[in-house]
Amino acid sequence: MADPKPEAAARVAELRKLINHHNYRYYVLDSPEISDAEYDRLLRELQALEQQYPDLVTPDSPTQRVGAAPVAAFGVVEHRLPLLSLANAFSNEELMAWHKRLKNQAPDADFDFVAETKMDGLAVAITYVDGLLTTGATRGDGFRGENITQNLKTIRSIPLSVPRDAAPPSFEVRGEVFMSKASFKKLNEERAREGQALFANPRNAAAGSVRQLDPRITSQRQLDIYVYALGWSEGRQMPDNHWDTMQYLKSLGFKVNHDNRLCQSIAEVEEFHKDIAEKREGLPYETDGIVAKVNSFPLQERLGFVAREPRWAIAYKFPPMQATTRLTGIGINVGRTGSLNPFAIMEPVLVGGVTVSRAALHNEDYIRQKDLRIGDWVIVQRAGDVIPEIVGPVVSRRTGSERPFVMPTRCPVCGADAVRPEGEAMSRCSNAACPAQA
């Protein structure tokens, strides 16, 4: 009887090729060619053959995305090149000031730029050797990150292997792992039904999901990735600019954001920022700004770095998203130093995808300067798209029933006198034995 293994090996190779193709169509191009049922049938056939012939299993098989055992803790990965932070611009004037600095440093250069949406997720570095994904790590402190290789393998938009004849022998890509708005909504609905704590926003959900010690949990979270840079490469001549490099990575099977744009001038970068800001709410992912990068690699090298930031790139943030709600009260927290810290109590309101009902008010002078009154309609924003803050009252909506805030003269925790030392902004509990100061 003929040995069935050569026939099985050929079918396994064919199935892997088919499944990888359909993974790419579905998870990268968002353009599936077959039904979910047909995809599942192909995957089950491959699983059955690999169970029958275990020596045919390879590290880049689609069946190996899920199944690694939980770990007790993440290992540490030393980044070959650091993952640096970016300087921020919050206005067109600051963007133009950055451009002026570039021109001053390289007055003879012709600048073009790549403008990209700034993803609100978790930065990762992924290494490939001889066509296979070997290591994946978080950004960490920029120099060392956590080894999350098995978790990243569960994300279907990350290729487990790339064509060896088209890729460098070894290289690293950098990307942002994120959770789409739709997946975030679905996840929180499931957690609500199960009585679990809800995630505050898609970024927290993505970061928490990718750092699970059990890859099987990560695999259930519908994470995605956009690759935004080539970290380093060896053994192959690469393009000399960022835009062509990203097109090359796309040809290898990596997911690159199609919203990104090649800009011939800083004015086009400004226009890109405006375009993305206008359609921000309708995008399937969270973004808090754009990133502008000098396109030319030789020019990037010439411009260099300052501290831990490249001079050739900048994050141009969007203005904080705002909403209006009612200030129903002002509460007091007593800190460990005895300080009485006022905070706003508001009717819950959605700001930038997060429900906000509390905001710090810092001290009595802060409240007076903003002329906040209990019962006011107030404008709320998330500073840096993270921390809730009250911008100010909507004075035109006052009815006369609003009440000025009066700082308590006694500690709300122990009842001792609250005093405000001369020259200080904070009132403090006078009782050193106050439970809040323990």
Coordinates of C-alpha atoms in Angstrom, one line a residue:
M1 CA 0.0 0.0 0.0
A2 CA 1.3 3.5 -0.9
D3 CA 2.4 5.8 1.9
P4 CA -0.3 8.4 2.4
K5 CA 2.0 10.9 4.0
P6 CA 3.3 12.6 0.8
E7 CA -0.3 13.1 -0.2
A8 CA -1.2 14.4 3.2
A9 CA 1.8 16.8 3.2
A10 CA 0.7 18.2 -0.1
R11 CA -2.8 18.8 1.1
V12 CA -1.6 20.4 4.3
A13 CA 0.6 22.8 2.3
E14 CA -2.4 23.6 0.1
L15 CA -4.7 24.2 3.0
R16 CA -2.2 26.5 4.7
K17 CA -1.8 28.5 1.6
L18 CA -5.6 28.7 1.2
I19 CA -6.3 29.7 4.8
N20 CA -3.5 32.3 4.9
H21 CA -4.9 33.8 1.7
H22 CA -8.4 34.0 3.2
N23 CA -7.0 35.3 6.5
Y24 CA -5.3 38.1 4.5
R25 CA -8.5 38.9 2.5
Y26 CA -10.6 39.0 5.7
Y27 CA -8.4 40.5 8.4
V28 CA -6.1 42.8 6.3
L29 CA -8.0 43.8 3.2
D30 CA -11.5 43.5 4.8
S31 CA -12.7 41.8 1.6
P32 CA -13.6 38.1 2.2
E33 CA -14.0 35.8 -0.7
I34 CA -15.6 32.8 1.1
S35 CA -18.2 32.4 3.9
D36 CA -17.3 31.8 7.5
A37 CA -18.6 28.3 7.2
E38 CA -16.3 27.5 4.3
Y39 CA -13.3 29.0 6.2
D40 CA -14.1 26.9 9.2
R41 CA -14.3 23.8 7.1
L42 CA -10.8 24.4 5.7
L43 CA -9.4 25.0 9.1
R44 CA -11.0 21.9 10.6
E45 CA -9.6 19.8 7.7
L46 CA -6.1 21.2 8.4
Q47 CA -6.5 20.5 12.2
A48 CA -7.5 16.9 11.5
L49 CA -4.6 16.3 9.2
E50 CA -2.1 17.8 11.7
Q51 CA -3.5 15.7 14.5
Q52 CA -3.1 12.6 12.3
Y53 CA 0.4 13.6 11.2
P54 CA 1.9 15.6 14.1
D55 CA 5.3 15.9 12.4
L56 CA 3.7 18.0 9.7
V57 CA 2.9 20.8 12.2
T58 CA 5.0 24.0 11.6
P59 CA 5.3 27.1 13.8
D60 CA 3.6 29.3 11.1
S61 CA 0.6 27.0 10.6
P62 CA -2.8 28.8 11.0
T63 CA -3.6 26.2 13.7
Q64 CA -0.8 27.5 15.9
R65 CA -2.3 30.9 16.5
V66 CA -4.1 29.7 19.6
G67 CA -3.1 26.9 21.9
A68 CA 0.0 28.0 23.8
A69 CA -0.2 27.3 27.5
P70 CA -0.6 30.2 30.0
V71 CA 2.6 31.6 31.5
A72 CA 3.3 32.7 35.1
A73 CA 4.8 36.0 34.0
F74 CA 6.1 37.7 30.8
G75 CA 9.7 37.5 30.0
V76 CA 11.7 40.7 29.1
V77 CA 12.8 41.6 25.6
E78 CA 15.7 44.0 25.0
H79 CA 14.8 46.3 22.0
R80 CA 17.6 46.3 19.5
L81 CA 16.6 49.9 18.7
P82 CA 14.6 51.9 21.2
L83 CA 10.9 52.6 20.7
L84 CA 10.9 56.4 21.3
S85 CA 8.1 58.8 22.2
L86 CA 7.1 61.7 20.0
A87 CA 6.9 65.4 20.7
N88 CA 3.3 66.8 20.6
A89 CA 1.7 69.7 18.8
F90 CA -1.7 70.9 19.9
S91 CA -2.2 73.7 17.4
N92 CA -1.4 74.7 13.9
E93 CA 1.1 77.3 15.3
E94 CA 3.0 74.5 17.0
L95 CA 3.0 72.4 13.9
M96 CA 4.4 75.3 11.9
A97 CA 7.0 75.9 14.6
W98 CA 8.1 72.3 14.2
H99 CA 8.3 72.8 10.4
K100 CA 10.4 75.9 10.9
R101 CA 12.8 74.0 13.1
L102 CA 13.2 71.4 10.4
K103 CA 13.9 74.1 7.8
N104 CA 16.4 75.8 10.1
Q105 CA 18.3 72.6 10.6
A106 CA 18.3 71.5 6.9
P107 CA 17.7 74.7 4.9
D108 CA 18.8 73.1 1.6
A109 CA 16.4 70.1 1.9
D110 CA 13.2 69.5 0.0
F111 CA 10.8 68.1 2.6
D112 CA 7.9 65.8 1.9
F113 CA 6.0 64.1 4.7
V114 CA 4.0 61.0 5.6
A115 CA 0.9 61.8 7.6
E116 CA -0.7 58.9 9.6
T117 CA -3.6 58.6 11.9
K118 CA -2.4 58.3 15.5
M119 CA -3.8 55.0 16.7
D120 CA -5.0 54.9 20.3
G121 CA -3.7 51.4 21.2
L122 CA -0.6 49.6 22.4
A123 CA 2.7 49.9 20.5
V124 CA 4.5 46.6 19.8
A125 CA 7.7 45.4 18.0
I126 CA 7.6 42.1 16.1
T127 CA 10.7 40.3 14.8
Y128 CA 10.8 37.9 11.8
V129 CA 13.8 35.6 11.1
D130 CA 13.9 33.5 7.9
G131 CA 10.3 34.4 7.2
L132 CA 8.9 33.3 10.5
L133 CA 7.5 35.4 13.4
T134 CA 9.9 34.8 16.2
T135 CA 9.4 37.5 18.9
G136 CA 6.8 40.0 19.8
A137 CA 7.2 42.6 22.6
T138 CA 5.5 45.6 24.1
R139 CA 7.1 49.0 23.9
G140 CA 7.7 49.0 27.7
D141 CA 10.1 51.8 28.7
G142 CA 11.3 52.1 25.1
F143 CA 14.4 50.0 25.8
R144 CA 12.9 46.8 27.3
G145 CA 9.4 45.4 26.8
E146 CA 7.4 42.3 27.8
N147 CA 7.6 39.2 25.6
I148 CA 4.0 38.8 24.3
T149 CA 4.9 36.6 21.3
Q150 CA 2.2 34.0 21.9
N151 CA -0.5 36.6 22.4
L152 CA 0.4 38.5 19.2
K153 CA 0.2 35.2 17.3
T154 CA -3.5 35.1 18.1
I155 CA -4.2 38.3 16.2
R156 CA -5.1 37.2 12.7
S157 CA -4.0 40.4 11.0
I158 CA -0.5 39.7 12.0
P159 CA 1.2 37.3 9.6
L160 CA 2.9 34.3 11.2
S161 CA 5.2 34.1 8.2
V162 CA 6.1 36.2 5.2
P163 CA 7.5 35.2 1.8
R164 CA 11.2 34.3 2.4
D165 CA 12.2 35.2 -1.1
A166 CA 10.7 38.7 -0.8
A167 CA 11.6 39.6 2.8
P168 CA 14.9 40.5 4.5
P169 CA 16.5 37.5 6.3
S170 CA 15.7 39.2 9.6
F171 CA 13.7 42.4 10.3
E172 CA 11.4 44.1 12.8
V173 CA 8.1 45.8 12.2
R174 CA 6.5 48.2 14.6
G175 CA 2.7 48.6 15.0
E176 CA -0.2 49.6 17.1
V177 CA -2.4 46.9 18.5
F178 CA -6.0 48.2 18.9
M179 CA -9.6 47.2 19.3
S180 CA -12.2 48.6 16.9
K181 CA -15.1 50.5 18.3
A182 CA -17.5 47.7 17.2
S183 CA -15.4 45.0 19.0
F184 CA -15.1 47.2 22.1
K185 CA -18.9 47.6 22.2
K186 CA -19.4 43.9 21.8
L187 CA -16.9 43.0 24.4
N188 CA -18.4 45.3 27.0
E189 CA -21.9 44.1 26.3
E190 CA -20.7 40.5 26.9
R191 CA -18.9 41.5 30.1
A192 CA -22.1 43.3 31.3
R193 CA -24.2 40.2 30.8
E194 CA -21.7 38.2 32.8
G195 CA -21.5 40.7 35.6
Q196 CA -17.8 41.6 34.9
A197 CA -16.2 45.0 35.2
L198 CA -16.5 47.0 32.0
F199 CA -13.4 48.4 30.1
A200 CA -13.3 52.2 30.2
N201 CA -12.3 52.6 26.5
P202 CA -10.9 50.7 23.5
R203 CA -7.3 51.5 24.4
N204 CA -7.6 50.1 27.9
A205 CA -9.4 47.0 26.5
A206 CA -6.6 46.4 23.9
A207 CA -3.8 46.9 26.4
G208 CA -5.4 44.6 28.9
S209 CA -6.2 42.0 26.3
V210 CA -2.7 41.8 24.8
R211 CA -1.1 41.5 28.2
Q212 CA -3.1 38.4 29.3
L213 CA -1.0 35.6 30.7
D214 CA -3.3 33.2 28.9
P215 CA -3.2 33.6 25.1
R216 CA -6.6 31.9 24.8
I217 CA -8.2 34.9 26.4
T218 CA -6.3 37.3 24.1
S219 CA -7.6 35.2 21.1
Q220 CA -11.2 35.9 22.1
R221 CA -10.8 39.7 22.2
Q222 CA -10.9 40.5 18.4
L223 CA -7.8 42.6 18.4
D224 CA -6.3 44.2 15.3
I225 CA -3.1 45.9 14.3
Y226 CA -1.8 48.6 11.9
V227 CA 1.9 48.5 11.2
Y228 CA 3.5 52.0 11.2
A229 CA 7.3 51.4 10.8
L230 CA 10.1 49.2 9.9
G231 CA 12.2 49.0 13.1
W232 CA 15.3 47.5 11.5
S233 CA 16.3 45.0 8.8
E234 CA 19.3 43.0 7.7
G235 CA 20.4 41.3 4.5
R236 CA 18.3 43.1 1.9
Q237 CA 18.4 46.6 0.3
M238 CA 15.3 48.5 1.5
P239 CA 13.6 51.7 0.2
D240 CA 15.2 55.0 1.2
N241 CA 12.0 56.6 2.4
H242 CA 9.1 55.8 4.8
W243 CA 6.2 55.8 2.3
D244 CA 7.8 53.3 0.0
T245 CA 8.9 51.1 2.9
M246 CA 5.2 51.0 4.2
Q247 CA 4.1 50.0 0.7
Y248 CA 6.7 47.2 0.7
L249 CA 5.6 46.0 4.1
K250 CA 2.0 45.9 2.8
S251 CA 3.2 43.7 -0.1
L252 CA 4.6 41.3 2.4
G253 CA 1.2 40.9 4.0
F254 CA 1.2 43.5 6.8
K255 CA -1.8 45.6 7.5
V256 CA -1.1 49.3 6.9
N257 CA -3.7 52.0 7.5
H258 CA -5.2 53.0 4.1
D259 CA -6.1 56.4 5.7
N260 CA -2.4 57.5 5.7
R261 CA -1.3 60.0 3.2
L262 CA 1.9 61.1 1.4
C263 CA 2.1 64.9 1.7
Q264 CA 4.3 67.2 -0.5
S265 CA 4.1 70.1 1.9
I266 CA 3.3 71.0 5.5
A267 CA 0.1 72.6 4.3
E268 CA -1.0 69.1 3.1
V269 CA -0.2 67.7 6.5
E270 CA -2.4 70.4 8.0
E271 CA -5.2 69.5 5.6
F272 CA -4.9 65.8 6.5
H273 CA -5.2 66.7 10.2
K274 CA -8.4 68.6 9.4
D275 CA -9.8 65.8 7.3
I276 CA -9.3 63.1 9.9
A277 CA -10.6 65.4 12.7
E278 CA -13.8 65.9 10.7
K279 CA -14.4 62.2 10.1
R280 CA -13.0 61.0 13.4
E281 CA -16.4 60.0 14.9
G282 CA -17.1 57.8 11.8
L283 CA -13.8 56.0 11.8
P284 CA -14.0 52.3 12.9
Y285 CA -11.1 52.9 15.4
E286 CA -10.2 55.5 18.1
T287 CA -7.7 58.1 17.2
D288 CA -6.4 61.1 19.2
G289 CA -4.5 62.9 16.4
I290 CA -2.1 62.4 13.5
V291 CA 1.6 61.7 13.2
A292 CA 3.7 63.6 10.7
K293 CA 7.0 62.1 9.7
V294 CA 9.7 63.4 7.3
N295 CA 9.6 60.9 4.5
S296 CA 13.3 60.6 3.5
F297 CA 15.4 58.3 5.7
P298 CA 18.7 60.1 4.9
L299 CA 17.0 63.3 6.0
Q300 CA 15.7 61.7 9.1
E301 CA 19.2 60.6 9.9
R302 CA 20.5 64.1 9.3
L303 CA 17.9 65.6 11.6
G304 CA 18.5 63.1 14.4
F305 CA 17.1 63.1 17.9
V306 CA 16.7 65.4 20.9
A307 CA 16.5 63.6 24.3
R308 CA 14.2 60.6 23.6
E309 CA 12.3 62.1 20.7
P310 CA 13.1 62.2 16.9
R311 CA 13.3 65.7 15.5
W312 CA 11.8 64.4 12.2
A313 CA 8.4 63.4 13.6
I314 CA 5.6 65.0 15.6
A315 CA 2.2 64.0 17.0
Y316 CA -0.4 66.6 16.1
K317 CA -3.2 66.0 18.6
F318 CA -6.9 66.8 18.2
P319 CA -8.6 69.3 20.5
P320 CA -10.1 67.4 23.4
M321 CA -13.6 66.1 22.7
Q322 CA -16.2 68.0 24.7
A323 CA -19.8 67.5 26.0
T324 CA -22.3 69.4 28.1
T325 CA -23.9 68.1 31.3
R326 CA -25.2 69.3 34.7
L327 CA -23.0 69.9 37.8
T328 CA -25.2 68.3 40.5
G329 CA -22.9 68.7 43.4
I330 CA -19.3 69.2 44.6
G331 CA -17.9 66.5 46.9
I332 CA -14.7 66.5 49.1
N333 CA -12.0 63.9 49.2
V334 CA -9.5 64.0 52.1
G335 CA -6.0 63.1 51.0
R336 CA -3.3 61.4 53.1
T337 CA -1.7 64.8 53.8
G338 CA -5.0 66.1 55.2
S339 CA -5.8 68.2 52.1
L340 CA -9.5 68.7 51.3
N341 CA -9.8 68.0 47.5
P342 CA -13.0 69.1 45.9
F343 CA -14.4 67.1 43.0
A344 CA -17.3 67.7 40.6
I345 CA -20.4 65.4 40.7
M346 CA -22.1 65.5 37.3
E347 CA -24.9 63.8 35.5
P348 CA -23.2 61.0 33.5
V349 CA -22.2 62.1 30.0
L350 CA -20.3 60.4 27.1
V351 CA -17.1 62.2 26.3
G352 CA -14.8 60.8 23.6
G353 CA -16.3 57.3 24.0
V354 CA -16.0 57.3 27.9
T355 CA -18.8 57.9 30.4
V356 CA -17.8 60.8 32.7
S357 CA -19.5 61.6 36.0
R358 CA -16.6 62.9 38.1
A359 CA -13.9 65.5 37.6
A360 CA -11.2 67.0 39.9
L361 CA -11.7 70.6 40.9
H362 CA -8.4 70.9 42.7
N363 CA -9.1 73.7 45.3
E364 CA -11.4 76.5 46.3
D365 CA -9.6 79.2 44.2
Y366 CA -9.9 76.9 41.1
I367 CA -13.7 76.7 41.5
R368 CA -14.0 80.5 42.1
Q369 CA -11.9 81.3 39.1
K370 CA -14.1 79.1 36.8
D371 CA -17.2 80.6 38.5
L372 CA -18.7 77.1 38.9
R373 CA -22.0 76.9 40.8
I374 CA -24.0 73.8 41.8
G375 CA -26.8 73.3 39.3
D376 CA -24.8 74.8 36.4
W377 CA -24.7 73.3 33.0
V378 CA -20.9 72.8 32.3
I379 CA -18.7 71.9 29.4
V380 CA -16.7 68.8 30.1
Q381 CA -13.7 67.5 28.1
R382 CA -11.1 64.8 28.5
A383 CA -7.7 66.5 28.8
G384 CA -5.3 64.8 26.4
D385 CA -8.3 62.6 25.6
V386 CA -7.8 60.9 29.0
I387 CA -8.5 62.9 32.2
P388 CA -11.9 64.5 32.6
E389 CA -12.0 68.2 33.3
I390 CA -14.6 71.0 33.4
V391 CA -13.8 73.7 30.9
G392 CA -16.4 76.1 32.5
P393 CA -20.0 76.9 33.0
V394 CA -22.6 77.6 30.3
V395 CA -23.5 81.0 31.7
S396 CA -26.3 81.6 29.2
R397 CA -28.2 78.6 30.6
R398 CA -28.3 79.8 34.2
T399 CA -31.8 80.2 35.7
G400 CA -30.9 81.9 39.0
S401 CA -31.4 78.7 41.0
E402 CA -27.7 77.8 40.9
R403 CA -25.8 77.9 44.2
P404 CA -22.2 79.0 44.8
F405 CA -19.9 76.5 46.4
V406 CA -18.8 77.0 50.0
M407 CA -15.7 75.2 51.2
P408 CA -16.5 73.2 54.4
T409 CA -15.0 74.5 57.6
R410 CA -14.9 71.0 59.1
C411 CA -13.2 67.8 57.8
P412 CA -15.9 65.5 56.3
V413 CA -14.2 62.4 57.6
C414 CA -13.4 63.2 61.3
G415 CA -15.3 66.5 61.9
A416 CA -12.2 68.4 63.0
D417 CA -11.6 72.0 62.0
A418 CA -10.5 72.5 58.4
V419 CA -8.0 75.3 58.1
R420 CA -6.4 77.0 55.1
P421 CA -2.9 78.2 56.0
E422 CA -1.9 81.6 54.8
G423 CA -0.4 81.6 51.3
E424 CA -1.6 78.0 50.5
A425 CA -4.3 77.0 48.0
M426 CA -5.5 73.9 50.0
S427 CA -7.6 73.7 53.1
R428 CA -6.5 70.9 55.4
C429 CA -7.8 68.8 58.2
S430 CA -6.3 69.9 61.5
N431 CA -6.5 66.4 63.1
A432 CA -3.3 64.5 62.6
A433 CA -5.1 61.4 63.8
C434 CA -7.8 61.7 61.1
P435 CA -8.5 58.2 59.6
A436 CA -8.1 59.7 56.1
Q437 CA -4.4 60.5 56.9
A438 CA -3.6 57.0 58.2

